[in-house]
XYZ file of C-alpha atoms in Angstrom:
606
model
C 9.910 45.860 36.588
C 8.871 47.009 40.036
C 5.140 47.694 39.420
C 2.455 48.543 36.887
C 3.656 52.147 36.681
C 7.211 51.195 35.812
C 8.023 52.533 32.302
C 8.550 49.006 30.947
C 5.298 47.693 32.412
C 3.264 50.620 31.150
C 4.961 50.381 27.734
C 4.126 46.677 27.458
C 0.535 47.377 28.483
C 0.323 50.070 25.805
C 1.699 47.682 23.141
C -0.756 44.938 24.142
C -3.635 47.426 23.891
C -2.509 48.471 20.411
C -2.415 44.812 19.330
C -5.948 44.236 20.608
C -7.069 47.260 18.583
C -5.395 45.920 15.427
C -2.732 48.657 15.400
C 0.011 46.098 14.803
C 2.647 48.271 13.120
C 2.310 50.919 15.818
C 2.676 48.224 18.482
C 5.901 47.007 16.827
C 7.312 50.547 16.863
C 6.436 50.907 20.574
C 8.134 47.606 21.345
C 11.233 48.570 19.356
C 11.459 51.748 21.434
C 11.221 49.700 24.634
C 14.009 47.411 23.396
C 16.290 50.388 22.808
C 15.704 51.468 26.399
C 15.526 48.162 28.274
C 17.391 45.787 25.965
C 16.249 42.290 25.027
C 13.552 41.465 27.578
C 11.484 38.236 27.456
C 8.180 40.142 27.724
C 9.107 42.549 24.924
C 10.117 39.630 22.706
C 6.991 37.578 23.291
C 4.584 40.491 22.755
C 6.438 41.402 19.572
C 6.002 37.749 18.557
C 2.228 38.033 19.079
C 2.085 41.139 16.865
C 4.219 39.552 14.144
C 2.098 36.412 14.131
C -1.070 38.455 13.669
C 0.637 40.204 10.772
C 1.250 36.803 9.169
C 5.001 37.036 9.602
C 5.360 33.562 11.093
C 9.143 32.991 10.829
C 9.814 36.278 12.626
C 7.164 35.538 15.257
C 8.662 32.099 15.915
C 12.108 33.658 16.268
C 10.824 36.211 18.828
C 9.100 33.527 20.921
C 12.248 31.385 20.884
C 14.402 34.329 21.978
C 11.981 35.050 24.808
C 12.168 31.449 26.005
C 15.952 31.469 25.733
C 15.945 34.287 28.299
C 13.271 32.695 30.483
C 12.224 29.102 29.620
C 9.617 28.954 32.411
C 6.913 30.906 30.570
C 3.924 28.622 29.860
C 2.063 31.289 27.862
C 5.075 31.776 25.560
C 5.382 28.012 25.008
C 1.682 28.049 24.091
C 2.133 30.985 21.689
C 5.176 29.389 20.112
C 3.226 26.135 19.727
C 0.472 27.998 17.908
C 2.902 29.721 15.553
C 4.707 26.451 14.807
C 1.389 24.697 14.163
C 0.415 27.437 11.704
C 3.769 26.950 9.979
C 3.165 23.205 9.719
C 5.920 22.232 12.178
C 3.562 20.023 14.168
C 6.089 17.935 16.122
C 7.753 21.046 17.578
C 4.347 22.613 18.203
C 3.267 19.555 20.196
C 6.464 19.682 22.249
C 5.869 23.309 23.249
C 2.201 22.749 24.098
C 3.279 19.887 26.340
C 5.954 22.065 27.922
C 3.330 24.716 28.658
C 1.222 22.074 30.412
C 4.217 20.755 32.328
C 4.770 24.257 33.695
C 1.043 24.891 34.261
C -1.015 21.674 34.415
C -4.339 23.544 34.573
C -3.574 25.615 31.441
C -6.860 25.003 29.586
C -5.937 26.960 26.462
C -2.715 24.987 25.931
C -4.538 21.686 26.456
C -7.214 22.798 23.970
C -4.586 23.781 21.402
C -2.783 20.477 21.843
C -6.065 18.600 21.379
C -6.723 20.466 18.120
C -3.267 19.493 16.917
C -3.931 15.814 17.668
C -7.545 15.732 16.491
C -6.971 14.192 13.058
C -4.330 11.601 13.920
C -5.508 10.533 17.398
C -9.100 11.651 17.979
C -9.375 9.458 21.091
C -6.485 11.300 22.748
C -7.936 14.651 21.670
C -11.328 13.649 23.067
C -9.881 12.870 26.495
C -7.995 16.176 26.566
C -11.057 18.144 25.550
C -13.174 16.447 28.192
C -10.616 17.650 30.736
C -10.826 21.182 29.329
C -14.622 21.246 29.395
C -14.559 20.003 32.987
C -12.014 22.627 34.055
C -13.604 25.479 32.081
C -17.182 24.460 31.254
C -17.980 27.865 29.714
C -15.209 27.567 27.085
C -17.348 27.223 23.953
C -14.567 26.388 21.428
C -13.571 23.365 23.511
C -17.118 21.994 23.189
C -16.936 22.586 19.430
C -13.703 20.625 19.171
C -15.074 17.893 21.437
C -18.008 17.495 19.070
C -15.598 16.992 16.164
C -13.519 14.447 18.094
C -16.588 12.452 19.144
C -17.863 12.512 15.580
C -14.581 11.048 14.316
C -14.942 8.296 16.921
C -18.471 7.538 15.682
C -20.060 8.672 18.950
C -22.897 10.418 17.139
C -25.032 11.104 20.214
C -22.062 12.479 22.134
C -21.065 14.672 19.200
C -24.576 16.101 19.027
C -24.673 16.822 22.769
C -21.306 18.605 22.634
C -22.321 20.582 19.548
C -25.539 21.728 21.239
C -23.577 22.853 24.296
C -21.183 24.796 22.059
C -24.104 26.618 20.412
C -25.630 27.365 23.819
C -22.360 28.875 25.027
C -21.511 30.632 21.756
C -24.773 31.407 19.937
C -23.017 33.931 17.671
C -20.315 31.479 16.573
C -20.876 30.394 12.997
C -18.467 27.479 13.457
C -20.492 26.204 16.421
C -23.633 26.131 14.273
C -21.638 24.512 11.452
C -20.474 21.709 13.752
C -24.046 21.267 14.963
C -25.073 20.813 11.346
C -22.413 18.148 10.836
C -23.508 16.311 13.975
C -27.111 16.403 12.752
C -26.119 15.009 9.335
C -24.330 12.122 11.043
C -27.613 11.353 12.820
C -29.455 11.717 9.485
C -31.462 14.600 10.939
C -31.418 16.576 7.708
C -33.989 19.168 8.726
C -32.000 19.883 11.894
C -28.788 20.042 9.886
C -30.368 22.442 7.420
C -31.465 24.777 10.223
C -27.986 24.736 11.775
C -26.190 25.402 8.499
C -28.592 28.198 7.603
C -27.823 29.860 10.925
C -24.100 29.383 10.292
C -24.193 31.144 6.910
C -26.462 33.857 8.313
C -23.791 34.617 10.901
C -20.978 34.329 8.352
C -22.191 34.624 4.735
C -18.631 34.226 3.439
C -18.205 30.783 4.998
C -17.659 28.427 2.071
C -17.679 25.456 4.462
C -21.093 26.520 5.730
C -22.529 26.757 2.218
C -21.043 23.356 1.288
C -22.612 21.821 4.378
C -25.960 23.353 3.506
C -25.641 22.154 -0.084
C -24.925 18.583 0.997
C -27.852 18.665 3.411
C -30.233 19.852 0.710
C -28.832 17.243 -1.688
C -29.544 14.540 0.876
C -33.164 15.724 0.907
C -33.376 15.412 -2.895
C -33.659 19.226 -3.220
C -31.154 19.485 -6.042
C -31.867 23.020 -7.294
C -31.517 24.498 -3.811
C -28.346 22.458 -3.313
C -26.874 23.885 -6.509
C -27.647 27.431 -5.331
C -25.904 26.800 -2.000
C -22.843 25.275 -3.668
C -22.598 28.208 -6.069
C -22.480 30.494 -3.027
C -19.704 28.329 -1.560
C -17.619 28.774 -4.707
C -18.356 32.496 -4.771
C -17.264 32.795 -1.131
C -14.013 30.942 -1.778
C -13.084 30.328 -5.423
C -10.090 28.270 -4.235
C -12.293 25.627 -2.561
C -11.711 22.743 -4.950
C -14.071 20.356 -3.156
C -16.871 22.901 -3.511
C -16.175 23.179 -7.240
C -16.192 19.396 -7.630
C -19.401 18.902 -5.662
C -21.154 21.692 -7.531
C -20.107 20.499 -10.968
C -20.906 16.876 -10.248
C -24.455 17.869 -9.289
C -24.759 20.086 -12.358
C -23.722 17.158 -14.538
C -26.044 14.626 -12.909
C -29.042 16.967 -13.077
C -28.488 17.747 -16.754
C -27.207 21.341 -16.453
C -24.450 20.574 -18.937
C -24.283 24.163 -20.192
C -22.957 25.203 -16.753
C -20.726 22.182 -16.195
C -17.142 23.187 -15.210
C -17.883 26.913 -15.645
C -17.032 27.592 -11.996
C -13.504 26.247 -12.551
C -13.059 28.406 -15.655
C -14.240 31.524 -13.816
C -11.972 30.855 -10.836
C -8.984 30.296 -13.116
C -9.739 33.459 -15.061
C -9.619 35.441 -11.821
C -6.518 33.630 -10.498
C -4.539 32.235 -13.470
C -1.533 31.367 -11.270
C -3.570 29.113 -8.961
C -2.125 25.744 -9.945
C -4.375 23.881 -7.504
C -7.432 25.100 -9.409
C -5.681 24.513 -12.723
C -4.830 20.864 -12.004
C -8.251 20.171 -10.486
C -9.929 21.709 -13.547
C -7.875 19.528 -15.896
C -8.645 16.440 -13.812
C -12.375 17.106 -14.046
C -12.075 17.530 -17.810
C -10.637 14.035 -18.074
C -13.718 12.641 -16.327
C -15.710 13.570 -19.429
C -12.827 12.681 -21.802
C -11.882 16.256 -22.750
C -8.233 15.293 -23.101
C -7.053 18.045 -25.428
C -8.726 20.731 -23.304
C -7.088 19.287 -20.188
C -3.661 19.483 -21.811
C -4.213 23.134 -22.748
C -5.236 24.021 -19.190
C -2.049 22.397 -17.845
C 0.359 24.176 -20.213
C 1.550 26.767 -17.616
C 2.265 24.140 -14.918
C 5.996 23.462 -14.795
C 8.175 20.783 -13.277
C 9.087 22.884 -10.247
C 5.477 23.454 -9.280
C 3.981 21.911 -6.128
C 1.399 20.145 -8.301
C 3.892 18.917 -10.906
C 3.359 15.222 -10.137
C -0.424 15.522 -10.408
C -0.070 17.556 -13.601
C 2.194 14.954 -15.191
C -0.220 12.211 -14.175
C -3.102 14.096 -15.818
C -0.990 14.725 -18.928
C -0.177 11.027 -19.087
C -3.828 9.997 -18.838
C -4.822 12.615 -21.416
C -2.295 11.253 -23.898
C -3.508 7.731 -23.134
C -7.054 8.809 -24.053
C -5.606 10.253 -27.267
C -3.761 6.945 -27.905
C -0.341 8.618 -27.623
C 1.018 5.825 -25.434
C 4.775 6.577 -25.731
C 4.182 10.200 -24.697
C 1.850 9.034 -21.927
C 4.557 6.746 -20.537
C 7.074 9.607 -20.520
C 4.751 11.691 -18.353
C 3.951 8.708 -16.137
C 7.662 8.210 -15.491
C 7.976 11.840 -14.404
C 4.896 11.603 -12.168
C 6.107 8.414 -10.457
C 9.554 9.920 -9.909
C 8.075 13.065 -8.353
C 5.569 11.198 -6.153
C 7.038 7.723 -5.528
C 4.626 6.875 -2.717
C 1.416 7.890 -4.475
C -0.512 4.679 -5.160
C -3.010 6.279 -7.517
C -0.242 7.700 -9.695
C 1.495 4.308 -9.638
C -1.726 2.544 -10.630
C -2.329 4.917 -13.512
C 1.194 4.157 -14.714
C 0.515 0.417 -14.629
C -2.687 0.884 -16.644
C -0.750 2.512 -19.454
C 2.014 -0.099 -19.315
C -0.623 -2.809 -19.750
C -2.299 -0.966 -22.616
C 1.099 -0.551 -24.273
C 1.763 -4.285 -24.024
C 4.646 -3.861 -21.575
C 3.381 -6.705 -19.391
C 6.620 -7.556 -17.568
C 7.222 -3.903 -16.668
C 3.634 -3.651 -15.443
C 4.053 -6.748 -13.274
C 7.264 -5.377 -11.758
C 5.604 -2.014 -11.043
C 2.690 -3.811 -9.356
C 4.995 -5.859 -7.151
C 6.915 -2.734 -6.132
C 3.719 -0.900 -5.174
C 2.117 -3.865 -3.396
C 5.224 -4.195 -1.244
C 4.267 -0.767 0.144
C 0.473 -1.220 0.156
C -0.395 -4.933 -0.104
C -4.150 -4.392 0.246
C -4.573 -1.670 -2.359
C -7.549 -3.016 -4.317
C -6.811 -1.074 -7.491
C -3.224 -2.265 -7.627
C -4.387 -5.821 -6.932
C -6.722 -5.554 -9.936
C -3.769 -4.496 -12.098
C -1.592 -7.200 -10.541
C -3.995 -10.030 -11.370
C -4.244 -8.683 -14.919
C -0.454 -8.546 -15.262
C -0.192 -12.078 -13.856
C -2.619 -13.345 -16.501
C -0.898 -11.545 -19.357
C 2.544 -12.827 -18.337
C 1.295 -16.365 -17.716
C 2.256 -16.230 -14.056
C 0.720 -19.181 -12.124
C -0.022 -16.971 -9.102
C -3.104 -15.717 -10.918
C -4.949 -18.992 -10.274
C -5.295 -18.456 -6.533
C -5.763 -14.678 -6.548
C -8.292 -14.470 -9.380
C -10.346 -17.645 -9.226
C -13.509 -16.062 -10.600
C -15.456 -19.327 -10.551
C -15.098 -20.268 -6.894
C -14.271 -17.030 -5.054
C -17.271 -15.118 -6.418
C -20.545 -16.510 -5.014
C -24.227 -16.048 -5.814
C -26.842 -16.084 -3.033
C -30.610 -16.312 -3.214
C -31.796 -13.921 -0.494
C -34.692 -14.913 1.760
C -37.661 -12.523 2.042
C -37.667 -10.280 5.136
C -40.261 -10.737 7.840
C -43.692 -9.569 6.686
C -43.199 -10.544 3.040
C -44.381 -13.802 1.547
C -41.803 -13.745 -1.247
C -38.802 -11.865 -2.567
C -40.915 -10.897 -5.555
C -43.312 -9.004 -3.296
C -40.469 -7.449 -1.337
C -38.551 -6.331 -4.426
C -41.670 -4.807 -5.936
C -42.105 -2.626 -2.852
C -38.376 -1.917 -2.623
C -38.256 -0.769 -6.249
C -40.898 1.880 -5.505
C -38.819 3.113 -2.553
C -35.598 3.209 -4.552
C -37.111 5.016 -7.521
C -37.996 7.857 -5.164
C -34.299 8.251 -4.330
C -33.161 8.451 -7.960
C -33.624 12.206 -8.416
C -30.905 12.947 -10.981
C -30.915 12.462 -14.742
C -27.372 11.371 -15.604
C -24.661 9.101 -14.246
C -21.934 10.470 -11.927
C -18.759 11.436 -13.799
C -16.581 9.517 -11.330
C -18.565 6.272 -11.477
C -18.782 3.439 -13.974
C -22.458 3.343 -14.858
C -23.631 4.622 -18.209
C -27.234 5.249 -19.205
C -28.620 5.505 -15.696
C -28.496 7.137 -12.278
C -27.072 6.446 -8.839
C -28.459 7.398 -5.438
C -26.694 9.971 -3.285
C -25.033 9.186 0.024
C -24.835 5.926 1.966
C -27.976 3.951 1.173
C -27.645 1.709 4.225
C -27.509 4.731 6.540
C -31.104 5.562 5.636
C -33.953 4.774 8.029
C -36.588 3.613 5.535
C -38.046 0.297 6.697
C -37.521 -1.569 3.434
C -33.894 -0.479 3.105
C -33.162 -1.548 6.674
C -34.865 -4.890 6.020
C -32.759 -5.409 2.904
C -29.568 -4.632 4.772
C -30.411 -7.178 7.478
C -31.006 -9.926 4.919
C -27.858 -9.104 2.971
C -25.759 -9.147 6.135
C -26.704 -12.809 6.632
C -25.309 -13.693 3.209
C -22.160 -11.628 3.824
C -21.566 -13.464 7.110
C -21.895 -16.809 5.321
C -19.508 -15.686 2.575
C -16.888 -14.712 5.161
C -17.351 -17.942 7.122
C -16.634 -19.967 3.976
C -13.300 -18.242 3.390
C -10.291 -20.516 3.978
C -7.552 -19.488 6.364
C -4.754 -18.058 4.243
C -2.558 -15.331 5.685
C -1.029 -14.581 2.278
C -4.216 -14.139 0.255
C -5.394 -10.508 -0.124
C -9.058 -11.497 0.403
C -8.852 -14.384 2.861
C -6.162 -12.834 5.086
C -8.628 -10.106 6.126
C -11.285 -12.596 7.237
C -13.258 -11.131 10.123
C -16.690 -11.845 11.563
C -17.011 -8.172 12.416
C -17.599 -6.111 9.294
C -19.085 -2.823 8.169
C -19.914 -0.949 4.972
C -17.610 1.590 3.342
C -20.261 2.482 0.781
C -23.776 1.514 -0.339
C -25.931 2.783 -3.184
C -28.600 1.925 -5.731
C -28.219 2.045 -9.512
C -31.088 2.418 -11.961
C -30.200 1.661 -15.578
C -32.497 2.273 -18.529
C -32.380 1.012 -22.124
C -28.799 0.796 -23.357
C -27.476 1.196 -19.834
C -24.503 -0.720 -18.463
C -21.511 -0.582 -16.134
C -18.065 -0.190 -17.610
C -15.556 -2.720 -16.295
C -14.098 -1.599 -12.975
C -13.026 -2.556 -9.457
C -13.856 -1.012 -6.083
C -10.788 0.703 -4.552
C -12.366 1.327 -1.128
C -13.717 -2.163 -0.450
C -12.772 -5.668 0.636
C -15.882 -7.509 -0.537
C -18.096 -5.985 -3.238
C -21.539 -6.868 -4.471
C -24.511 -6.648 -6.779
C -28.060 -7.290 -5.535
C -30.832 -7.332 -8.133
C -34.175 -5.688 -7.416
C -35.581 -5.548 -10.952
C -34.135 -6.744 -14.255
C -35.343 -6.442 -17.866
C -37.211 -9.398 -19.310
C -34.588 -9.693 -22.032
C -32.029 -10.758 -19.411
C -33.470 -14.261 -19.834
C -31.612 -14.492 -23.169
C -28.768 -16.857 -22.282
C -27.037 -16.400 -25.624
C -26.772 -12.577 -25.991
C -26.757 -12.109 -22.179
C -28.185 -8.540 -22.153
C -27.890 -6.907 -18.733
C -25.728 -9.755 -17.429
C -22.970 -9.343 -14.866
C -19.454 -10.224 -16.046
C -16.187 -10.845 -14.203
C -12.555 -10.702 -15.278
C -12.632 -8.331 -18.247
C -10.713 -5.067 -17.709
C -11.542 -1.544 -18.905
C -8.120 -1.213 -20.540
C -9.363 -2.073 -24.029
C -6.724 -4.747 -24.516
C -8.360 -6.126 -27.640
C -7.550 -9.778 -28.199
C -5.851 -9.873 -24.803
C -9.161 -9.243 -22.990
C -11.093 -12.125 -21.498
C -14.411 -12.429 -19.673
C -13.815 -15.077 -17.016
C -17.413 -15.558 -15.878
C -20.962 -14.428 -16.661
C -23.740 -14.249 -14.055
C -27.366 -13.922 -15.061
C -29.064 -11.192 -12.976
C -32.124 -12.481 -11.154
C -34.300 -10.430 -8.785
C -33.603 -11.420 -5.206
C -30.112 -12.713 -5.962
C -26.853 -11.316 -4.612
C -23.367 -11.653 -6.073
C -20.402 -11.307 -3.684
C -16.791 -11.089 -4.841
C -13.426 -9.497 -3.913
C -13.322 -5.747 -4.476
C -10.209 -6.144 -6.644
C -12.044 -8.340 -9.167
C -12.678 -6.618 -12.487
C -16.427 -6.598 -13.161
C -19.032 -4.870 -15.325
C -22.308 -5.461 -17.140
C -23.443 -6.080 -20.693
C -25.784 -3.391 -22.095
C -29.450 -4.205 -22.610
C -31.586 -2.650 -25.302
C -35.227 -2.531 -24.254
C -36.907 0.480 -22.636
C -37.259 -1.479 -19.396
C -35.256 -0.656 -16.264
C -32.644 -2.527 -14.283
C -32.551 -1.636 -10.564
C -29.811 -2.946 -8.315
C -28.238 -2.272 -4.944
C -24.491 -2.449 -4.420
C -22.195 -2.038 -1.449
C -18.613 -2.471 -0.306
C -17.806 -4.421 2.845
C -14.729 -3.789 5.002
C -13.464 -5.824 7.968
C -13.429 -4.364 11.462
C -10.958 -5.157 14.135
């Protein structure tokens, strides 16, 4: 080309204008005509690649970009475009290589650096943060870079920095619904729920079809104990995107806990009716049915899912658990075998398989399956729970050190916080505060309590004075518990010993008459707990032990093979600490009194 009026240059300009106007097919025809006249030219190829990518024809777009680079490899913008197309196709390693090549050719290429940072955001947020800081320094008016920087800082727990970046993004791009969405997320992380609500409302005003925006708003309203408004927002999320499984799950969980049982799981049924071939919705729907023990209904929903489907492993796992509920253990084991074969690295599927092996009395096979899985994930708390059970049932002496329920679990009497003369006075005030947070009517479907309610969100992230005071007192006991651990590099609890610790979850449970916890373990913890705020008077009965805490008994209904290893009487002001892989539960109590407790999971840092 010799100038802008050269036929090739003017033809390329015309094609680019057509692409910007959305006339993609016309642009392709123009480019084909140019190819017939001027042959394979790198600019023709790369602009055709842009048009094809916008048409969703990724393989063809990638091919055009590669051909363009084969003719002229020193095109940073084509490397950037190819990187974007490869990223959309899921070929992330090649995408990263081309973004880096674009930057090697043009070190100040802000768009390529931004795209590379987005690609690295999940795996290496610290690297993405540094790149995005460079972009925002080079091009401070580039709003999307500030949005991405907010996300990176949030992942790195720099809450103040994330908020500052999110505010700058909104200032630069006030009409961007994603900028307002990210501002809402930053506000939630700072527990500024009114600010988060305002940001999410602006986001969905700008883009009413944003399911992510409606989910964010729903979660914000839920955090403010405004359950009916939260349900309305989540219903709009599902309406905006019926394929959003997380929105379905969040909506239906809130419907269940607030007693709207007549609407429970209806959103899944409606979505599946509109898209019967959506196997993601189908498997998620069946999984949710199992939460409330609708095994036969789950099996019917899964009937169309075949072995060549992307969700075949999950479907077989659900089928196996459904047949286990129905006591069809041989059939359950057949489906487990298929699920494990299709997803050999999935620890949850492997654990479900072990559960059924134990129920079926195949103890040696269960032990072998545990050992195989723990070789891959030695700290998986759920598999450790199954492992200790298999060790006991096979008479393996290793159980003694891993599951010493008498000495490893400890009970602490907590001292009253400053300003309180006794734990009795503190707990009385704390109970009033906690009751205010119990706004639902029924237990969560994915938790172990029955006949009670559980608070929403991370309890220890709240700013209420009494909750902060409780956390400070509990942390002293946790520190003592860790200090008392022996040095043992081979023990799944002791090997993780660390003075620096945090909380992976914290919540309050309020049980009423007949309430209890089914036997369970905590898959996301290291050290787990039970702190008693209020207990029924009948818990003083040392013979029947109503409301008492128990250790060692599984939820596998092993009959004569079950064994409670230890009972702990719940006393207000007392804390029980134990490994997260220990089986534990409670004995039901019968009076109309209440039982209020606080629980949390501790994880080591560093």
